[in-house]
PDB file of C-alpha atoms in Angstrom:
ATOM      1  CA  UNK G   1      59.055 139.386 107.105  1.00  0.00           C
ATOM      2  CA  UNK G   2      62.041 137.758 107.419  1.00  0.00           C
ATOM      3  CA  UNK G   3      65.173 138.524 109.731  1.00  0.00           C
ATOM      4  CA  UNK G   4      68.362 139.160 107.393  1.00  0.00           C
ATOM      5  CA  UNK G   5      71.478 137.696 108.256  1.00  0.00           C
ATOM      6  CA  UNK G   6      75.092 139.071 108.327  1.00  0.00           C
ATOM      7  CA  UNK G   7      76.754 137.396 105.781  1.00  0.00           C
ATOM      8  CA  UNK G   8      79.441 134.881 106.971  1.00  0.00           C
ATOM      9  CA  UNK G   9      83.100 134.492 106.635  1.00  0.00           C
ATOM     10  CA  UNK G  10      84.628 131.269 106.196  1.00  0.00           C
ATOM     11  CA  UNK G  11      88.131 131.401 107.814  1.00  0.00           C
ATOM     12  CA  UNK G  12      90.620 129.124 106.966  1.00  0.00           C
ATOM     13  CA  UNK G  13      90.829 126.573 110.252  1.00  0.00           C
ATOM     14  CA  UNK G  14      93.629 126.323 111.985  1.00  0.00           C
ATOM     15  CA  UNK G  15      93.660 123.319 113.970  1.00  0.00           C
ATOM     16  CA  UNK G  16      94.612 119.753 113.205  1.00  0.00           C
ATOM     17  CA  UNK G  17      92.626 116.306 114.359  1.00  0.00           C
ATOM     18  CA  UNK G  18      94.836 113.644 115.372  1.00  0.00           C
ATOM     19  CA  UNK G  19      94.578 110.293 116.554  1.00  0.00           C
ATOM     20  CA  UNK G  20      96.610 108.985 119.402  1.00  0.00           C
ATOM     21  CA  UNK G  21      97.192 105.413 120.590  1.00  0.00           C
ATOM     22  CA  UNK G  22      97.143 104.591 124.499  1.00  0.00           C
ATOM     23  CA  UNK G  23      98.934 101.680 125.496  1.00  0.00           C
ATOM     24  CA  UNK G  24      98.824  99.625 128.342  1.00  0.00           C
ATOM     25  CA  UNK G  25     102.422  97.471 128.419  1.00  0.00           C
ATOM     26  CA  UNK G  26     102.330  96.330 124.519  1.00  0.00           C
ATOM     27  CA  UNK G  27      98.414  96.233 123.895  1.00  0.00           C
ATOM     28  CA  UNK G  28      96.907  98.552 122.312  1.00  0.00           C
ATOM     29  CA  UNK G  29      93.905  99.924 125.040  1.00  0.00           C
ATOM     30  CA  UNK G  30      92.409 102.859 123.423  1.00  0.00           C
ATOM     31  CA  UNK G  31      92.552 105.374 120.602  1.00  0.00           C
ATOM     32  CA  UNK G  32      91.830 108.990 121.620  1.00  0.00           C
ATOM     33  CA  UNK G  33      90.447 111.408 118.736  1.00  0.00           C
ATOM     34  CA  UNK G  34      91.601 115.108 119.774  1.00  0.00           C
ATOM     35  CA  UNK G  35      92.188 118.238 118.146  1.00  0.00           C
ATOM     36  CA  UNK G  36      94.949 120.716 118.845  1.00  0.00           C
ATOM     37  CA  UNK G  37      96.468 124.155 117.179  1.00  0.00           C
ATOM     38  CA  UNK G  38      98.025 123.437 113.750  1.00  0.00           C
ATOM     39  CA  UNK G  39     101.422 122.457 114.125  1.00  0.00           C
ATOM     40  CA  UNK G  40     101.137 121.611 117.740  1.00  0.00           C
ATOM     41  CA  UNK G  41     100.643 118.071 117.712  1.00  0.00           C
ATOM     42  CA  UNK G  42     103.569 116.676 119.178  1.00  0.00           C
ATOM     43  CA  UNK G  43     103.711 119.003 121.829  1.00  0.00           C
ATOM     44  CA  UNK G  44     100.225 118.379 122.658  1.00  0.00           C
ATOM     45  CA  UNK G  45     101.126 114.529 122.629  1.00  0.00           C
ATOM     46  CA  UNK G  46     104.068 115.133 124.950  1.00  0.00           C
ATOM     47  CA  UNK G  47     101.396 117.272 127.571  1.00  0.00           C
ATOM     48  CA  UNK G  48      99.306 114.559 127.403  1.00  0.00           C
ATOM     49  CA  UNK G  49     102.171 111.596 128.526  1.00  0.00           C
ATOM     50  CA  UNK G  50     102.917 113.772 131.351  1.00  0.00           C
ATOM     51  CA  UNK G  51      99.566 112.995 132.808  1.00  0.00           C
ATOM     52  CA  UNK G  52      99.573 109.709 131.277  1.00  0.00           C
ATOM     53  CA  UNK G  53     100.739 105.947 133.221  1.00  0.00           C
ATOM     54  CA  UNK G  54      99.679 104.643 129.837  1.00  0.00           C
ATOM     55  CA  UNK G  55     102.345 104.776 126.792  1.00  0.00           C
ATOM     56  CA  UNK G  56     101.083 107.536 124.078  1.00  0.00           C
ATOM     57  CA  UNK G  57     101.614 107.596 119.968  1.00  0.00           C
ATOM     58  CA  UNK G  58     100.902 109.405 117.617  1.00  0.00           C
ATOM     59  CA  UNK G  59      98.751 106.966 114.873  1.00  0.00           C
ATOM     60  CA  UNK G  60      98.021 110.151 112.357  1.00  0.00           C
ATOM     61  CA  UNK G  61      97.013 113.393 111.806  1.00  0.00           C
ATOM     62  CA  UNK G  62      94.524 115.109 109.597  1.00  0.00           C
ATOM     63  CA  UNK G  63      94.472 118.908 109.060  1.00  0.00           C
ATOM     64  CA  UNK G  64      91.268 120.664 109.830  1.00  0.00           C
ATOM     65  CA  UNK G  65      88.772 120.375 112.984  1.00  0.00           C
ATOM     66  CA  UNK G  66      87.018 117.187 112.259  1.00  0.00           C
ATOM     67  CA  UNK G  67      87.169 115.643 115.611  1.00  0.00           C
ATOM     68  CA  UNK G  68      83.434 115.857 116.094  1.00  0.00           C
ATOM     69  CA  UNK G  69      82.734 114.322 112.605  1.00  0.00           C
ATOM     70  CA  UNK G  70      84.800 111.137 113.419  1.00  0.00           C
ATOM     71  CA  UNK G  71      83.897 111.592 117.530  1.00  0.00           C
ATOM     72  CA  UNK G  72      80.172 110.590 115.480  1.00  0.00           C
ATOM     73  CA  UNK G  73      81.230 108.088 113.014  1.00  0.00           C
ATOM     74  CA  UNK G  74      82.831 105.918 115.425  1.00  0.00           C
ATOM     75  CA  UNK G  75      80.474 106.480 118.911  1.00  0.00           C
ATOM     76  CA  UNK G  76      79.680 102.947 118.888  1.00  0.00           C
ATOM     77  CA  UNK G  77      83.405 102.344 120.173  1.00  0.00           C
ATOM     78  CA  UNK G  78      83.431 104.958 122.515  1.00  0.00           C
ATOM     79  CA  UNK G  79      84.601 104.196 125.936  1.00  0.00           C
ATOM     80  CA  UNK G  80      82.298 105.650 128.619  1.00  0.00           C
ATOM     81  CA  UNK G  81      82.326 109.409 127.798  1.00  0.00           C
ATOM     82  CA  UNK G  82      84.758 111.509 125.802  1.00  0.00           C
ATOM     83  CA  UNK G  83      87.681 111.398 123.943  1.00  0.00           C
ATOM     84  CA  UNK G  84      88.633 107.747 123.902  1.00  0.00           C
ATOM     85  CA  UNK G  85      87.310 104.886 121.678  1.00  0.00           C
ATOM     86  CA  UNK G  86      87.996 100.887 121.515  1.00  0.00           C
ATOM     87  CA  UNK G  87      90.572  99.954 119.315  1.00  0.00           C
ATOM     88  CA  UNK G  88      88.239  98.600 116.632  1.00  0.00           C
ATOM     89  CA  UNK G  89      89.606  97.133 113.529  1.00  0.00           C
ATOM     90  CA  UNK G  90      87.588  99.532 111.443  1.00  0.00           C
ATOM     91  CA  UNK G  91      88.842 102.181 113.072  1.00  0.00           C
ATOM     92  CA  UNK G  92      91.995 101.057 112.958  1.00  0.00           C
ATOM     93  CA  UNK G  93      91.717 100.669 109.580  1.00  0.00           C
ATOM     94  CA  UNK G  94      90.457 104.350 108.915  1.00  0.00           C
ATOM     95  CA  UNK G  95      93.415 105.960 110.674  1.00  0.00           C
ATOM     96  CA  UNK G  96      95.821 103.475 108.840  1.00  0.00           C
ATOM     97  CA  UNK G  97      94.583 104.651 105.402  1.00  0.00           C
ATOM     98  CA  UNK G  98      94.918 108.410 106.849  1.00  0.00           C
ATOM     99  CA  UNK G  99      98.655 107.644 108.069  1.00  0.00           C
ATOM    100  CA  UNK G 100      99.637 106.347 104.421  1.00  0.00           C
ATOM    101  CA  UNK G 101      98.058 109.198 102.516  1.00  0.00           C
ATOM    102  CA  UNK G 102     100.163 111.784 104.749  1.00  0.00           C
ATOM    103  CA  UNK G 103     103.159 109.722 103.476  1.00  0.00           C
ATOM    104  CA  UNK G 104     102.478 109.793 100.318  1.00  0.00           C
ATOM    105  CA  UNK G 105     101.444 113.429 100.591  1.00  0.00           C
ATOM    106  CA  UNK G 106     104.959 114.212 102.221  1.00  0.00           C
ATOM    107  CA  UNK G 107     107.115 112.057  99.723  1.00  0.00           C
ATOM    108  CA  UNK G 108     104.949 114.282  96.907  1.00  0.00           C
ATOM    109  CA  UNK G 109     105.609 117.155  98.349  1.00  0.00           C
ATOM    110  CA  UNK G 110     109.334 116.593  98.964  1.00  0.00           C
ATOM    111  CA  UNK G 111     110.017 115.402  95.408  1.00  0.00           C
ATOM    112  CA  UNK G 112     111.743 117.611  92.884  1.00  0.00           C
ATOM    113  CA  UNK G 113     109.056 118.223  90.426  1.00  0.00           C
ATOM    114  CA  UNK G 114     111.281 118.285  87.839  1.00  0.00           C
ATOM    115  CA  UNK G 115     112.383 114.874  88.536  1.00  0.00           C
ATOM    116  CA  UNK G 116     109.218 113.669  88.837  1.00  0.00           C
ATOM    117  CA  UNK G 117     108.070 114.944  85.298  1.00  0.00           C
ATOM    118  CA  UNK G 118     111.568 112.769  83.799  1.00  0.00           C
ATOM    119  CA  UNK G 119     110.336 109.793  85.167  1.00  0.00           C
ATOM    120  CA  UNK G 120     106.728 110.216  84.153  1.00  0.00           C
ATOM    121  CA  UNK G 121     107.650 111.203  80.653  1.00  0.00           C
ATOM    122  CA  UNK G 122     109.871 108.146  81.121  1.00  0.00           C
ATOM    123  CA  UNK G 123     107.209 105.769  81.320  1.00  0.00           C
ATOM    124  CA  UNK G 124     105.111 107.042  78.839  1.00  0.00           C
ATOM    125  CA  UNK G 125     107.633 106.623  76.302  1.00  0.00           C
ATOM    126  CA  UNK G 126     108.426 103.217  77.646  1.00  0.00           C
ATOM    127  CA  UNK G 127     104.938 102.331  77.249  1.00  0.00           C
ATOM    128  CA  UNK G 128     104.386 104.186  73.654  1.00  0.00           C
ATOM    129  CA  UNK G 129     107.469 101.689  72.850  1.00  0.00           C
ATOM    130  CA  UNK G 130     105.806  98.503  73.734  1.00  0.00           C
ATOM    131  CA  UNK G 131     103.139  99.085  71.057  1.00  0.00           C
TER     132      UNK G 131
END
């Protein structure tokens, strides 16, 4: 017979995965994938330089705990053990692509819809017009 289960509850997550750049002078030496409390980021950066010789950025941030999924995805880059990977050009690439899409999620979110409607009923009448 099998062994029933409790039901589980999915809670909403509340931390966020960032990606922060260690420099050495103006070279780029090593990315570290963390994850810290929503909305903490920048704080967590700034406890981080305090320990740091090495100059820290912030390269992006992705809501949600997926540190171990890209920890995985990228291993092969992985300096030694832990947190900190080789600056590889796919990598680089990856957190690029996540840095634009908070932009653009931002610049959405800090439009005035209505505004944004005009201008999209704008160019669909400008189009309509052309044929």
């Amino acid at each position: 017979m099998k062994k029933k289960t409790a039901p589980r509850i999915k809670i909403e997550n509340k931390r966020d995965t960032y990606f922060c750049g260690i420099y050495r002078g103006k070279r780029l030496y090593a990315v570290k994938i963390g994850l810290c409390t929503r909305g903490r980021v920048n704080q967590r950066i700034s406890n981080l330089q305090t320990g740091s010789v090495d100059r820290l950025k912030l390269l992006a941030v992705v809501q949600g705990a997926y540190e171990r999924k890209f920890q995985r995805k990228y291993a092969g880059y992985r300096l030694k053990k832990g947190e900190f990977f080789k600056p590889a050009p796919e990598l680089l690439r990856m957190i690029g692509t996540l840095a634009d899409l908070a932009k653009l999620i931002e610049q959405l979110e800090h439009q005035d819809l209505g505004q944004l409607i005009k201008g999209l009923e704008k160019q669909q009448q400008l189009v309509v017009n052309k044929h």
